mmCIF file of C-alpha atoms in Angstrom:
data_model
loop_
_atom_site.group_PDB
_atom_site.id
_atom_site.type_symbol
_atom_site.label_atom_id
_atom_site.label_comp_id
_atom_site.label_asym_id
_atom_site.label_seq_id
_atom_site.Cartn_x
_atom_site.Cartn_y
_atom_site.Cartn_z
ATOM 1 C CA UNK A 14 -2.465 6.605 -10.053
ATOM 2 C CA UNK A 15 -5.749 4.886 -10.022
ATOM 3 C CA UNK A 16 -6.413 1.289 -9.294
ATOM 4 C CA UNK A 17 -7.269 -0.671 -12.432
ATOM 5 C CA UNK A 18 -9.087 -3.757 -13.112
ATOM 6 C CA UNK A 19 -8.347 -3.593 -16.874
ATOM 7 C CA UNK A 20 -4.409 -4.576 -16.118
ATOM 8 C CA UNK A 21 -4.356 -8.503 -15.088
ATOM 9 C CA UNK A 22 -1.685 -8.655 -12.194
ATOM 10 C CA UNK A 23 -0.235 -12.682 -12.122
ATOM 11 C CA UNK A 24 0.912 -11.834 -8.816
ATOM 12 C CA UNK A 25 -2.663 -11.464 -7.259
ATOM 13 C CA UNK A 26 -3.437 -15.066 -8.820
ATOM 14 C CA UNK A 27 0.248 -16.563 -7.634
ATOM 15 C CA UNK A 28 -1.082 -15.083 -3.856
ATOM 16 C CA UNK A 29 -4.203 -17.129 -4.521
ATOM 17 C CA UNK A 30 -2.371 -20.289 -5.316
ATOM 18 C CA UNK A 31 -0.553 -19.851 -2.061
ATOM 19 C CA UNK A 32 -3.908 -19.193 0.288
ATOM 20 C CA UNK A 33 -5.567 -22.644 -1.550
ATOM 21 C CA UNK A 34 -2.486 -24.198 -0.413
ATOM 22 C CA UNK A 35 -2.835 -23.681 2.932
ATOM 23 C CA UNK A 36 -6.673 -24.135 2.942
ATOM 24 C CA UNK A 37 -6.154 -27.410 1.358
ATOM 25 C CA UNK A 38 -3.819 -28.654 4.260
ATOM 26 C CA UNK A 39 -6.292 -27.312 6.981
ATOM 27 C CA UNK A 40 -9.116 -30.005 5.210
ATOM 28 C CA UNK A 41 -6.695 -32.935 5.573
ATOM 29 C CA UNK A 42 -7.296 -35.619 8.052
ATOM 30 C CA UNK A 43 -4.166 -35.147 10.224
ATOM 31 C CA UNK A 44 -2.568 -32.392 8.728
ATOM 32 C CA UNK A 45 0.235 -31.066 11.059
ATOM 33 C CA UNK A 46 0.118 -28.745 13.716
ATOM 34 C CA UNK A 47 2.710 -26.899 12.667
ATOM 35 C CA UNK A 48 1.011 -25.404 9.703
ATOM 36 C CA UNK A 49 -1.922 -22.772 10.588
ATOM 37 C CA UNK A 50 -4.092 -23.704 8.201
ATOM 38 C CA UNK A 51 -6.800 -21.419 8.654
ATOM 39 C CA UNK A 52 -4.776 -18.299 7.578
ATOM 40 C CA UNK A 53 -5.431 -19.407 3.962
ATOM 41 C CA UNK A 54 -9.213 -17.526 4.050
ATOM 42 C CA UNK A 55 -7.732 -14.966 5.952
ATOM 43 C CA UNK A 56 -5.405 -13.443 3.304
ATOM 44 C CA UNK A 57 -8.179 -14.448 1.235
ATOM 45 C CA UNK A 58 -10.638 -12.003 2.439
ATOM 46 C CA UNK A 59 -8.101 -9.189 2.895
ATOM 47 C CA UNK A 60 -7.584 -9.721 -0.798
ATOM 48 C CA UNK A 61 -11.434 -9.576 -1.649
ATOM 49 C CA UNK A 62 -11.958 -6.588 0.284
ATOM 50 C CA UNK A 63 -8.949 -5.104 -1.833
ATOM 51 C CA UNK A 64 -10.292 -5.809 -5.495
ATOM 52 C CA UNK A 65 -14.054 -5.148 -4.654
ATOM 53 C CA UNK A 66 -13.394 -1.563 -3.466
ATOM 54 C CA UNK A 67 -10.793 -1.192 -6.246
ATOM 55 C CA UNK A 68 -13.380 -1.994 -8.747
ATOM 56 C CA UNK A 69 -15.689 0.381 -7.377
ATOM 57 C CA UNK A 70 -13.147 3.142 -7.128
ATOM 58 C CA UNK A 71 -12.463 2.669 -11.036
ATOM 59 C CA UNK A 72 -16.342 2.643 -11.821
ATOM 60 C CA UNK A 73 -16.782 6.147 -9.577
ATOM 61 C CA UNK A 74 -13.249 7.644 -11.323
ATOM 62 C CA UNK A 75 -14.820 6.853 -14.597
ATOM 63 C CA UNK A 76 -18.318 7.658 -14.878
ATOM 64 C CA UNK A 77 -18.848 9.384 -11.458
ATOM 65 C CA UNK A 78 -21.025 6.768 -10.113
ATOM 66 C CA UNK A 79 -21.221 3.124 -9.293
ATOM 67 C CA UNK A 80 -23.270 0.954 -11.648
ATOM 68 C CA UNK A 81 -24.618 -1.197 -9.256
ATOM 69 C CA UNK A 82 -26.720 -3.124 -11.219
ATOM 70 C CA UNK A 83 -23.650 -4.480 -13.240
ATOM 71 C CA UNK A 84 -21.718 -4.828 -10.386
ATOM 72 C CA UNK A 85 -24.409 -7.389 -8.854
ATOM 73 C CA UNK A 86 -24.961 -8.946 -12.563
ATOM 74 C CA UNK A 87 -21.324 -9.545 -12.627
ATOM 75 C CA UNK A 88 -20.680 -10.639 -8.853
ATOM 76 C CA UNK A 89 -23.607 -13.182 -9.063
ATOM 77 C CA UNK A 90 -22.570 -15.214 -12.558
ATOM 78 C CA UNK A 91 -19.528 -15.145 -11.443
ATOM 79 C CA UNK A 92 -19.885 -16.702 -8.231
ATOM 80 C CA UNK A 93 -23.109 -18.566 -8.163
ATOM 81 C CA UNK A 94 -22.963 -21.010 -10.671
ATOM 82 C CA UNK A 95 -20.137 -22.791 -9.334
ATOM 83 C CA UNK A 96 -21.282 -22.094 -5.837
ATOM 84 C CA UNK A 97 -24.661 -24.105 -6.800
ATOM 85 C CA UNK A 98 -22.994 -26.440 -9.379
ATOM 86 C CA UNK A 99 -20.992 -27.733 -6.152
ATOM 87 C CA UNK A 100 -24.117 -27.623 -3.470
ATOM 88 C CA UNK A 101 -25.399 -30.135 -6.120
ATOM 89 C CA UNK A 102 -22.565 -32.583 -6.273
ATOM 90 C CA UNK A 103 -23.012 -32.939 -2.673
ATOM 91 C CA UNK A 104 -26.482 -33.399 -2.565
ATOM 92 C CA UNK A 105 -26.108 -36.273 -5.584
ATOM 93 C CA UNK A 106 -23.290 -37.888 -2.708
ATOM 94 C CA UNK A 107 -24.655 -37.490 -0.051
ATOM 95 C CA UNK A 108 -27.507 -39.639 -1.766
ATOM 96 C CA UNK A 109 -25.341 -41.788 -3.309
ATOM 97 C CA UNK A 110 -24.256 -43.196 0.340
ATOM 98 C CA UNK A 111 -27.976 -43.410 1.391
ATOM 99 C CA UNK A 112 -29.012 -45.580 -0.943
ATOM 100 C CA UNK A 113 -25.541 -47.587 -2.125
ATOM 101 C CA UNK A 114 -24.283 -47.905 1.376
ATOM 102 C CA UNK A 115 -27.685 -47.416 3.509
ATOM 103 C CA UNK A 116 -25.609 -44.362 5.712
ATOM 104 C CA UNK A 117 -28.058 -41.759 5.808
ATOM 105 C CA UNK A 118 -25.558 -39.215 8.409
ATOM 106 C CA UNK A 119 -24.496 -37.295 5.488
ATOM 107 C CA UNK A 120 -28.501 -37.259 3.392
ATOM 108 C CA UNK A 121 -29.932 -35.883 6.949
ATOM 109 C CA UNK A 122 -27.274 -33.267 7.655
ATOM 110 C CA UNK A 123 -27.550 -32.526 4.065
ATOM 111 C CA UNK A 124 -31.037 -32.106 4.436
ATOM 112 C CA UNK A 125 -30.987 -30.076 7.457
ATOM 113 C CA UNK A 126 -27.904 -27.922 5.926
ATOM 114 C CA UNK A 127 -29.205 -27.082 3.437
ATOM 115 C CA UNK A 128 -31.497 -24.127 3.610
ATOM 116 C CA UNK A 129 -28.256 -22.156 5.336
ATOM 117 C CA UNK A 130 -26.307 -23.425 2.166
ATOM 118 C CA UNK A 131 -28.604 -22.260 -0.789
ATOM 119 C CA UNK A 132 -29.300 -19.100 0.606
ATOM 120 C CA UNK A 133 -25.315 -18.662 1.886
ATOM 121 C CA UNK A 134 -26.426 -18.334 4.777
ATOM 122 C CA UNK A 135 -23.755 -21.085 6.085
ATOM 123 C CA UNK A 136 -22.217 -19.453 8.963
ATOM 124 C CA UNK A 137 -25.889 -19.282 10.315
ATOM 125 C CA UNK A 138 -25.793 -22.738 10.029
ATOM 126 C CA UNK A 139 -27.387 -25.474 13.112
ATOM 127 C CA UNK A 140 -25.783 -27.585 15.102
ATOM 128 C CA UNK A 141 -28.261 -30.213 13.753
ATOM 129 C CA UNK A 142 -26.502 -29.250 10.158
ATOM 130 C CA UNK A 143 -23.267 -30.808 11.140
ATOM 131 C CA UNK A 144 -20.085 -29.788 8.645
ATOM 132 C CA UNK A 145 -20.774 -30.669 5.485
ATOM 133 C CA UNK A 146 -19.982 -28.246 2.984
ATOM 134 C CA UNK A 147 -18.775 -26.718 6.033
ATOM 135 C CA UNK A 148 -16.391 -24.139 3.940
ATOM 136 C CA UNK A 149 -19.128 -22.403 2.397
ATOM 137 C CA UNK A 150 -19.470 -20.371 5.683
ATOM 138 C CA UNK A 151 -16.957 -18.053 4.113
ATOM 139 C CA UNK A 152 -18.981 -17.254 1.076
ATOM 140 C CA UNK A 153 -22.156 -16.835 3.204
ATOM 141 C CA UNK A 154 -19.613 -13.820 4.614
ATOM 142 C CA UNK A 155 -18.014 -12.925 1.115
ATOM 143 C CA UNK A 156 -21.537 -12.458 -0.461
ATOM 144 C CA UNK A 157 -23.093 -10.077 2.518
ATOM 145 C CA UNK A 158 -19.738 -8.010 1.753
ATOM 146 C CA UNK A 159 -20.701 -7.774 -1.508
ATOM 147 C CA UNK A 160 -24.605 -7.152 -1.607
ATOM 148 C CA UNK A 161 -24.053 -4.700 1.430
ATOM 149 C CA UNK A 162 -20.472 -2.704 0.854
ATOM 150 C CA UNK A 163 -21.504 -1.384 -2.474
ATOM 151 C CA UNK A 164 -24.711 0.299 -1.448
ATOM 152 C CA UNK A 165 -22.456 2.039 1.524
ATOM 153 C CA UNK A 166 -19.884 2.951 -0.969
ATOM 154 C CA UNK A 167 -22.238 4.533 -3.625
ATOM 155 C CA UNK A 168 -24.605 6.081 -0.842
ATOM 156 C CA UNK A 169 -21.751 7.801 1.659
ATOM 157 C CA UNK A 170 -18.917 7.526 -0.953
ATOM 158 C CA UNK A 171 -18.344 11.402 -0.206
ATOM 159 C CA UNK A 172 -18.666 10.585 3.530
ATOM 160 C CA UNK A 173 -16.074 8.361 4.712
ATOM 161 C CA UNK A 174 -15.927 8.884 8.601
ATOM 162 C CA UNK A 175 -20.246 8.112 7.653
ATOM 163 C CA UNK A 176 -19.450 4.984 5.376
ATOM 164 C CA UNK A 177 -17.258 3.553 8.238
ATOM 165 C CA UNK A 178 -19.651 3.788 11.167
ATOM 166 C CA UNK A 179 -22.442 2.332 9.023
ATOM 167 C CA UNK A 180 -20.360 -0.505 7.558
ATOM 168 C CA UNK A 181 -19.172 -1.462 11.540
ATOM 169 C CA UNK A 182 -22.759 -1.281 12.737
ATOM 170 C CA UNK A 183 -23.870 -3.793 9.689
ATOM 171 C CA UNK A 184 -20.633 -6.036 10.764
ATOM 172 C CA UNK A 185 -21.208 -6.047 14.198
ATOM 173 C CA UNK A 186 -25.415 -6.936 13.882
ATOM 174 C CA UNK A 187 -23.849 -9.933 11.202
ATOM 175 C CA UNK A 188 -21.419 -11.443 13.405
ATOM 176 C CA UNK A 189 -24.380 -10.812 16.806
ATOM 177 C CA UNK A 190 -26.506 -13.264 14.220
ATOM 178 C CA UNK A 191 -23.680 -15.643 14.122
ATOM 179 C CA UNK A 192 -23.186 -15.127 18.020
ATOM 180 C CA UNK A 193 -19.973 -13.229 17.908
ATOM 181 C CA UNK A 194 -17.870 -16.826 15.851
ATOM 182 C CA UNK A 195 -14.502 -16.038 15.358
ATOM 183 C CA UNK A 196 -15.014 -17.127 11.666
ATOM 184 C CA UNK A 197 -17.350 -14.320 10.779
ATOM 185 C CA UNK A 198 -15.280 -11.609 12.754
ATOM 186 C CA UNK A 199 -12.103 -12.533 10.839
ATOM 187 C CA UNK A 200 -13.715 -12.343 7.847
ATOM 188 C CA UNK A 201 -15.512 -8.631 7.962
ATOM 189 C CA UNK A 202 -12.200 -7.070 9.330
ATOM 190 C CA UNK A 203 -10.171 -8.692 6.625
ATOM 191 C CA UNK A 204 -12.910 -7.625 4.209
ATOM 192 C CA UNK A 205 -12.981 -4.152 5.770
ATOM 193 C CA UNK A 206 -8.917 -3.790 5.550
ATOM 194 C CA UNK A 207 -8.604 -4.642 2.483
ATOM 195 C CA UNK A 208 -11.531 -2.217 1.304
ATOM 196 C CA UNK A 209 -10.252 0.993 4.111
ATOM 197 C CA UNK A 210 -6.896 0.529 2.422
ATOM 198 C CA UNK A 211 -8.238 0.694 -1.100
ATOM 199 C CA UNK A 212 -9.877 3.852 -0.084
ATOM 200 C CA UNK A 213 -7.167 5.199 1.749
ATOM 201 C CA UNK A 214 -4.865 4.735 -1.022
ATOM 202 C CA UNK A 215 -7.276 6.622 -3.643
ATOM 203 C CA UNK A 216 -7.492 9.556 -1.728
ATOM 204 C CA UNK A 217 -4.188 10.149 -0.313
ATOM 205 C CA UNK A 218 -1.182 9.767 -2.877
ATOM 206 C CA UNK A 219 1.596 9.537 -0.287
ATOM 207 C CA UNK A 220 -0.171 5.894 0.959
ATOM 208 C CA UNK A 221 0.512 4.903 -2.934
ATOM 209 C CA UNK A 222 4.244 6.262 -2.809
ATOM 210 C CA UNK A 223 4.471 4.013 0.245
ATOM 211 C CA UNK A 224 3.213 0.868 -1.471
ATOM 212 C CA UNK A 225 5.201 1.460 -4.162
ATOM 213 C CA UNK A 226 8.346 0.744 -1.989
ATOM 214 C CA UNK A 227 9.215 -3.523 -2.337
ATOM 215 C CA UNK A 228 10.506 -3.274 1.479
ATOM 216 C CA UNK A 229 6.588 -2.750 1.876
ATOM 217 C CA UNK A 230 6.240 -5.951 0.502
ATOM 218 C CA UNK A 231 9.115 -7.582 2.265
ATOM 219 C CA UNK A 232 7.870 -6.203 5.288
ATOM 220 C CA UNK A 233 4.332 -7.733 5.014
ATOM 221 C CA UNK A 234 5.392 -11.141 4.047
ATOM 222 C CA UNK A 235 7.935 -11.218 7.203
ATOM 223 C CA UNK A 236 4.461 -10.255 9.489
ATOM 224 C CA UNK A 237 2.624 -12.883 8.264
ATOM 225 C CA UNK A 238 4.970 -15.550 8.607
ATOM 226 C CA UNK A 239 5.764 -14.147 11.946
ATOM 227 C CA UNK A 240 2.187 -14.044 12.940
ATOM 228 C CA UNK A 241 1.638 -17.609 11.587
ATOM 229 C CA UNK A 242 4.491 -18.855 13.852
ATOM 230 C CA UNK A 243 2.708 -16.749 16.995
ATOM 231 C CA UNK A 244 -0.450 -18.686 16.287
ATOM 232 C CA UNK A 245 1.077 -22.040 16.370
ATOM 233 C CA UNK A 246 2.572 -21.110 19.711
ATOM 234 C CA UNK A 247 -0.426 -19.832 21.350
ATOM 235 C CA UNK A 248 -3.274 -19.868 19.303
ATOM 236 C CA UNK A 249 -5.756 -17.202 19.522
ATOM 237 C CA UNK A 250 -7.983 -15.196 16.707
ATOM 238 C CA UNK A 251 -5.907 -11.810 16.970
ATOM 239 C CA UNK A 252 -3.051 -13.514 14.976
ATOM 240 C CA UNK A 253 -6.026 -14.623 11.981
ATOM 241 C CA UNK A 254 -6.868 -10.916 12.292
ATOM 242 C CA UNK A 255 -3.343 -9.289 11.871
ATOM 243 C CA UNK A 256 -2.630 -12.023 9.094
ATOM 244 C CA UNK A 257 -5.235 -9.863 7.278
ATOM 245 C CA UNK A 258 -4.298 -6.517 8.132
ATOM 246 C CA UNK A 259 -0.969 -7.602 6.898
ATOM 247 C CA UNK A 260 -2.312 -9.080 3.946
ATOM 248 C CA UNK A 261 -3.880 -5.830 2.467
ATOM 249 C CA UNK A 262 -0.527 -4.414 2.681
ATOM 250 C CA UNK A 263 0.665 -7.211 1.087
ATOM 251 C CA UNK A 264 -1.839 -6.866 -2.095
ATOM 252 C CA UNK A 265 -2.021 -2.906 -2.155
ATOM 253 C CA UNK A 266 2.075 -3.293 -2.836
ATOM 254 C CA UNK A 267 1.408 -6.138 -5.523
ATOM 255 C CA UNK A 268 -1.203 -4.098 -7.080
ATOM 256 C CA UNK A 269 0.854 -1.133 -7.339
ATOM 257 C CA UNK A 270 4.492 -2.345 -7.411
ATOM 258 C CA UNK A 271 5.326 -5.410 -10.058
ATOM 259 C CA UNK A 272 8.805 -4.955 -9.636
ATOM 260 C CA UNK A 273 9.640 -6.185 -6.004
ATOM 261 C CA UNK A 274 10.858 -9.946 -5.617
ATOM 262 C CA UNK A 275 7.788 -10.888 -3.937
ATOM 263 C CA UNK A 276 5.434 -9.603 -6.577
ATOM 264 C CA UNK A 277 7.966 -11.667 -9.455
ATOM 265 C CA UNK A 278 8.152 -14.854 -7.551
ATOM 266 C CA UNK A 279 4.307 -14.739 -7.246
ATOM 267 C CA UNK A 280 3.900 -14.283 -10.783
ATOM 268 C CA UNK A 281 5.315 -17.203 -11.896
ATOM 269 C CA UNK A 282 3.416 -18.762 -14.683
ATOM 270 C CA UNK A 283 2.551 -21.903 -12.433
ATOM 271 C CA UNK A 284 1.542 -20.452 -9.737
ATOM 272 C CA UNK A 285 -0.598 -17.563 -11.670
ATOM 273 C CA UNK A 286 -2.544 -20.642 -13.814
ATOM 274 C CA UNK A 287 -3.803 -22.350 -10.262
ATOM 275 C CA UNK A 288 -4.404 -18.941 -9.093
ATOM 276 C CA UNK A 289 -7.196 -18.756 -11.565
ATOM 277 C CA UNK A 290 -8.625 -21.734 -10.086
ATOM 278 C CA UNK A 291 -8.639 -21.528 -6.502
ATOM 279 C CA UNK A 292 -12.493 -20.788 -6.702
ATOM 280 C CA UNK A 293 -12.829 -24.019 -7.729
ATOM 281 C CA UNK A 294 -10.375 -25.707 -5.665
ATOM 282 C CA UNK A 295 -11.669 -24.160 -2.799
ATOM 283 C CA UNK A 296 -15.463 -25.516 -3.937
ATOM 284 C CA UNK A 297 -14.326 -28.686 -4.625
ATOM 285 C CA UNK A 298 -10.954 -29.646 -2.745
ATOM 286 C CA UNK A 299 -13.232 -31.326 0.310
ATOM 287 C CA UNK A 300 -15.632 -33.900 -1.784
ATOM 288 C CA UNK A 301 -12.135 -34.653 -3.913
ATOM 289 C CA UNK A 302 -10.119 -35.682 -0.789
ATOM 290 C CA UNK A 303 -13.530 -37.232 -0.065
ATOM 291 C CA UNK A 304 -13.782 -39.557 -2.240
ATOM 292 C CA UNK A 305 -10.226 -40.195 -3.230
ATOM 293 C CA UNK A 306 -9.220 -40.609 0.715
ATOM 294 C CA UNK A 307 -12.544 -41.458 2.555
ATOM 295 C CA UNK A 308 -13.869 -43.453 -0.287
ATOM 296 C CA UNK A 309 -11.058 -44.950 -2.399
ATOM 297 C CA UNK A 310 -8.062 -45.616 0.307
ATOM 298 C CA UNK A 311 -10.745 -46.493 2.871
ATOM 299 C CA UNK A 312 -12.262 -49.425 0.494
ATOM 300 C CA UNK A 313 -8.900 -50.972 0.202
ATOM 301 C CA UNK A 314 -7.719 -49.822 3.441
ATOM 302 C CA UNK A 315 -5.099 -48.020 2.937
ATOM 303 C CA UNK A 316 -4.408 -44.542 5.054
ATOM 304 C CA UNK A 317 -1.975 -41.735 3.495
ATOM 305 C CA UNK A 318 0.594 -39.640 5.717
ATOM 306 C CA UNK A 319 -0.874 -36.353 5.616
ATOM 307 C CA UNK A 320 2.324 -34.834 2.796
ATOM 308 C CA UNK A 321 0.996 -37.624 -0.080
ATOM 309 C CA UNK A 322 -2.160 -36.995 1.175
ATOM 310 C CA UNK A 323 -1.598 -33.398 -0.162
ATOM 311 C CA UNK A 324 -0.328 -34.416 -2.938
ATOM 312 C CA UNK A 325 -2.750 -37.063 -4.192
ATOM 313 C CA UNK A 326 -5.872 -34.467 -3.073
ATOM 314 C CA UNK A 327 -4.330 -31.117 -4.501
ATOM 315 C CA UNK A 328 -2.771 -32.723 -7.513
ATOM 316 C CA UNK A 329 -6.424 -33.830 -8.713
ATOM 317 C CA UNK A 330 -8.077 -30.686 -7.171
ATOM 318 C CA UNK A 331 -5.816 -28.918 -10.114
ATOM 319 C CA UNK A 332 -7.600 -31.007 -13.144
ATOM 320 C CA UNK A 333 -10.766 -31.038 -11.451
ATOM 321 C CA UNK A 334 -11.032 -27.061 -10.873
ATOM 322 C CA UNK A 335 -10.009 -27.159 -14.551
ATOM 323 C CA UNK A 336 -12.538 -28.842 -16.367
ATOM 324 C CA UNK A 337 -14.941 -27.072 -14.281
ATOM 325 C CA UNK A 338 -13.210 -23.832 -14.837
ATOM 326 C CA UNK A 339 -13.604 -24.340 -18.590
ATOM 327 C CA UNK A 340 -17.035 -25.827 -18.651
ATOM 328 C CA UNK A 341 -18.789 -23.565 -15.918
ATOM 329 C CA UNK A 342 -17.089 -21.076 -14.413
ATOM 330 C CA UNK A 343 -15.650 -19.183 -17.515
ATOM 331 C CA UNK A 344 -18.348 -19.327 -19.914
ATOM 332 C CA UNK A 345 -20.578 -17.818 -16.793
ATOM 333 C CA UNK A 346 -18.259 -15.096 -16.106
ATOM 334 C CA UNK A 347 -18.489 -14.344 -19.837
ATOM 335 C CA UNK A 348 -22.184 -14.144 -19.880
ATOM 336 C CA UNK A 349 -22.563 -11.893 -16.988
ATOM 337 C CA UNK A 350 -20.120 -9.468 -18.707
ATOM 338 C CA UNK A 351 -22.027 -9.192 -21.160
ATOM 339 C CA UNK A 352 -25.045 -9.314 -20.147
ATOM 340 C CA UNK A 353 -24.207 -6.321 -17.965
ATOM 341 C CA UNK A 354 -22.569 -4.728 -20.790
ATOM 342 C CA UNK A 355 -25.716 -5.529 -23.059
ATOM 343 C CA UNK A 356 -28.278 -4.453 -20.407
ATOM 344 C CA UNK A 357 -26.842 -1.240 -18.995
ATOM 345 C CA UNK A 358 -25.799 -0.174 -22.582
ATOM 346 C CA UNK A 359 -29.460 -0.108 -23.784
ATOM 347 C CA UNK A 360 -30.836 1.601 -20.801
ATOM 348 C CA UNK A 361 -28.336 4.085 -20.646
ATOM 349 C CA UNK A 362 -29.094 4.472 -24.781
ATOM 350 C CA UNK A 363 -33.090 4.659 -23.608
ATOM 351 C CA UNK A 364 -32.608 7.262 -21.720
ATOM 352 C CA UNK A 365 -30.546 9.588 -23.549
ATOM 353 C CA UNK A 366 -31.925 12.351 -25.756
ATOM 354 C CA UNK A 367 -32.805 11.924 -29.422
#
């Protein structure tokens, strides 16, 4: 059985919901120390590595190549639009304060930010560039996956043992730039998990006979929670990086077995709509607990405990990613389709015979 992207899977967006969840609690001023946080972008990029290579994999089973030029067409409309959209809001903020409240903190690390943000680039980032927009580091490490992996894949897709020494060379040299940050080094072996898993299971059937088993599942889900608990006790980045290892299980059984209790619970129609917003959410959770918490409580003085915190800053994340989600994102997405479709179509049809 080959991966496909052509079947929507609700339980890859009810996953989602659950990763923004904890992301969203790692943001929150005082959020409690008995929640990890941090794991949320790790299952994330186990996840990413997972659909990226199964895309791929479907392109190469169909046509015998790659088309990498409507792989990037796609990747970039639909990521960058809402990426910039939101590098915006906070630059029309961060102004905002300078010249409303005369606190120019925010304008100058904006300003000094803010040739690491546009180019993602954000894990790079200065000292001098403080935190804000802070979580765009992990797009500045999703987008390097993307631009890079594909040309590997297409290039040495008949050489694995090649594709793998070349794609830990280009990780290693990215995470030397970002002087070896555990952030970066979470995020290319979650990447690479979920992408050596994808591969593993196209080319050897018994892996897919394994994921097909819901104890699989069962079995992943009790290693992450496990490994969540071990980083609470003593904290370290091995537990971030077996979160993901776990986590590709995790999706390669979702993607290939629907039928398991985990896979139904995620697929729950509530969790499967926020799924298909966490891009937004993640974008735009900080400047809404921003101004709803920093700027709103603060003016009348009033402080949240951290649980209605949650509430008030995920519960208007929701209708926020929403309205963006109609507005931006989507109609993007749509475009780069097909323009890609468009595109690729004619200069396939210019170069045929006749």
């Amino acid at each position: 059985m080959k991966p496909s992207q052509s079947q929507y899977r609700p339980q890859l967006d009810g996953l989602r919901a659950i990763c923004i969840i904890f992301t969203v609690i790692h943001h929150l001023p005082g959020s409690p120390g008995w929640i990890n946080g941090r794991m949320g972008v790790d299952m994330f990029f186990a996840l990413s590595g997972w659909l990226i290579t199964s895309l791929l994999l479907e392109e190469v089973a169909k046509d015998g190549s790659a088309n990498l030029g409507a792989f990037y067409i796609r990747r970039v409309t639909r990521i960058a639009p809402m990426y910039y959209v939101t590098m915006v809001l906070y630059i029309i903020l961060s102004l905002a304060q300078l010249i409303v409240k005369k606190d120019g903190e925010n304008w100058h690390q904006m300003l000094n930010a803010l040739p690491w943000i546009a180019t993602f680039n954000s894990e790079y980032r200065t000292v001098g560039a403080g935190d804000i927009f802070g979580h765009a580091w992990t797009l500045g490490v999703e987008e390097k996956f993307y631009v890079i992996w594909p040309i590997i894949f297409v290039v040495f897709r008949a050489k694995t043992v090649s594709a793998f020494i070349l794609s830990c060379a280009v990780a290693f040299f990215l995470t030397y730039l970002a002087g070896f940050d555990p952030g970066p080094i979470r995020g290319y072996l979650g990447l690479g998990f979920g992408a050596a898993l994808a591969i593993l299971a196209a080319q050897r059937h018994a892996v897919i006979s394994l994921l097909r088993r819901p104890v699989v599942a069962v079995v992943s889900v009790v290693c992450i929670a496990g490994f969540h608990a071990a980083s609470i006790v003593h904290p370290a980045t091995a537990w971030h990086v077996l979160t993901s290892f776990s986590t590709a299980f995790l999706v390669a059984c979702l993607w290939y077995c629907d039928s398991s209790w985990v896979a139904r619970g995620l697929s729950w129609a509530p969790m499967a709509f926020v799924g298909r917003l966490t891009f937004g959410i993640y974008l735009l959770h900080v400047l809404v607990m921003n101004v709803l918490l920093k700027g709103g409580m603060a003016k009348f003085g009033q402080s949240l405990d951290w649980p209605i915190a949650f509430i008030v800053v995920y519960g208007a994340s929701i209708p926020v990613a929403y309205a963006f989600y109609r507005v931006v994102e989507r109609p993007c997405i749509n475009f780069g389709r097909r323009l890609a479709l468009t595109r690729f179509a004619r200069a396939e049809g210019a170069g045929s015979p006749g």
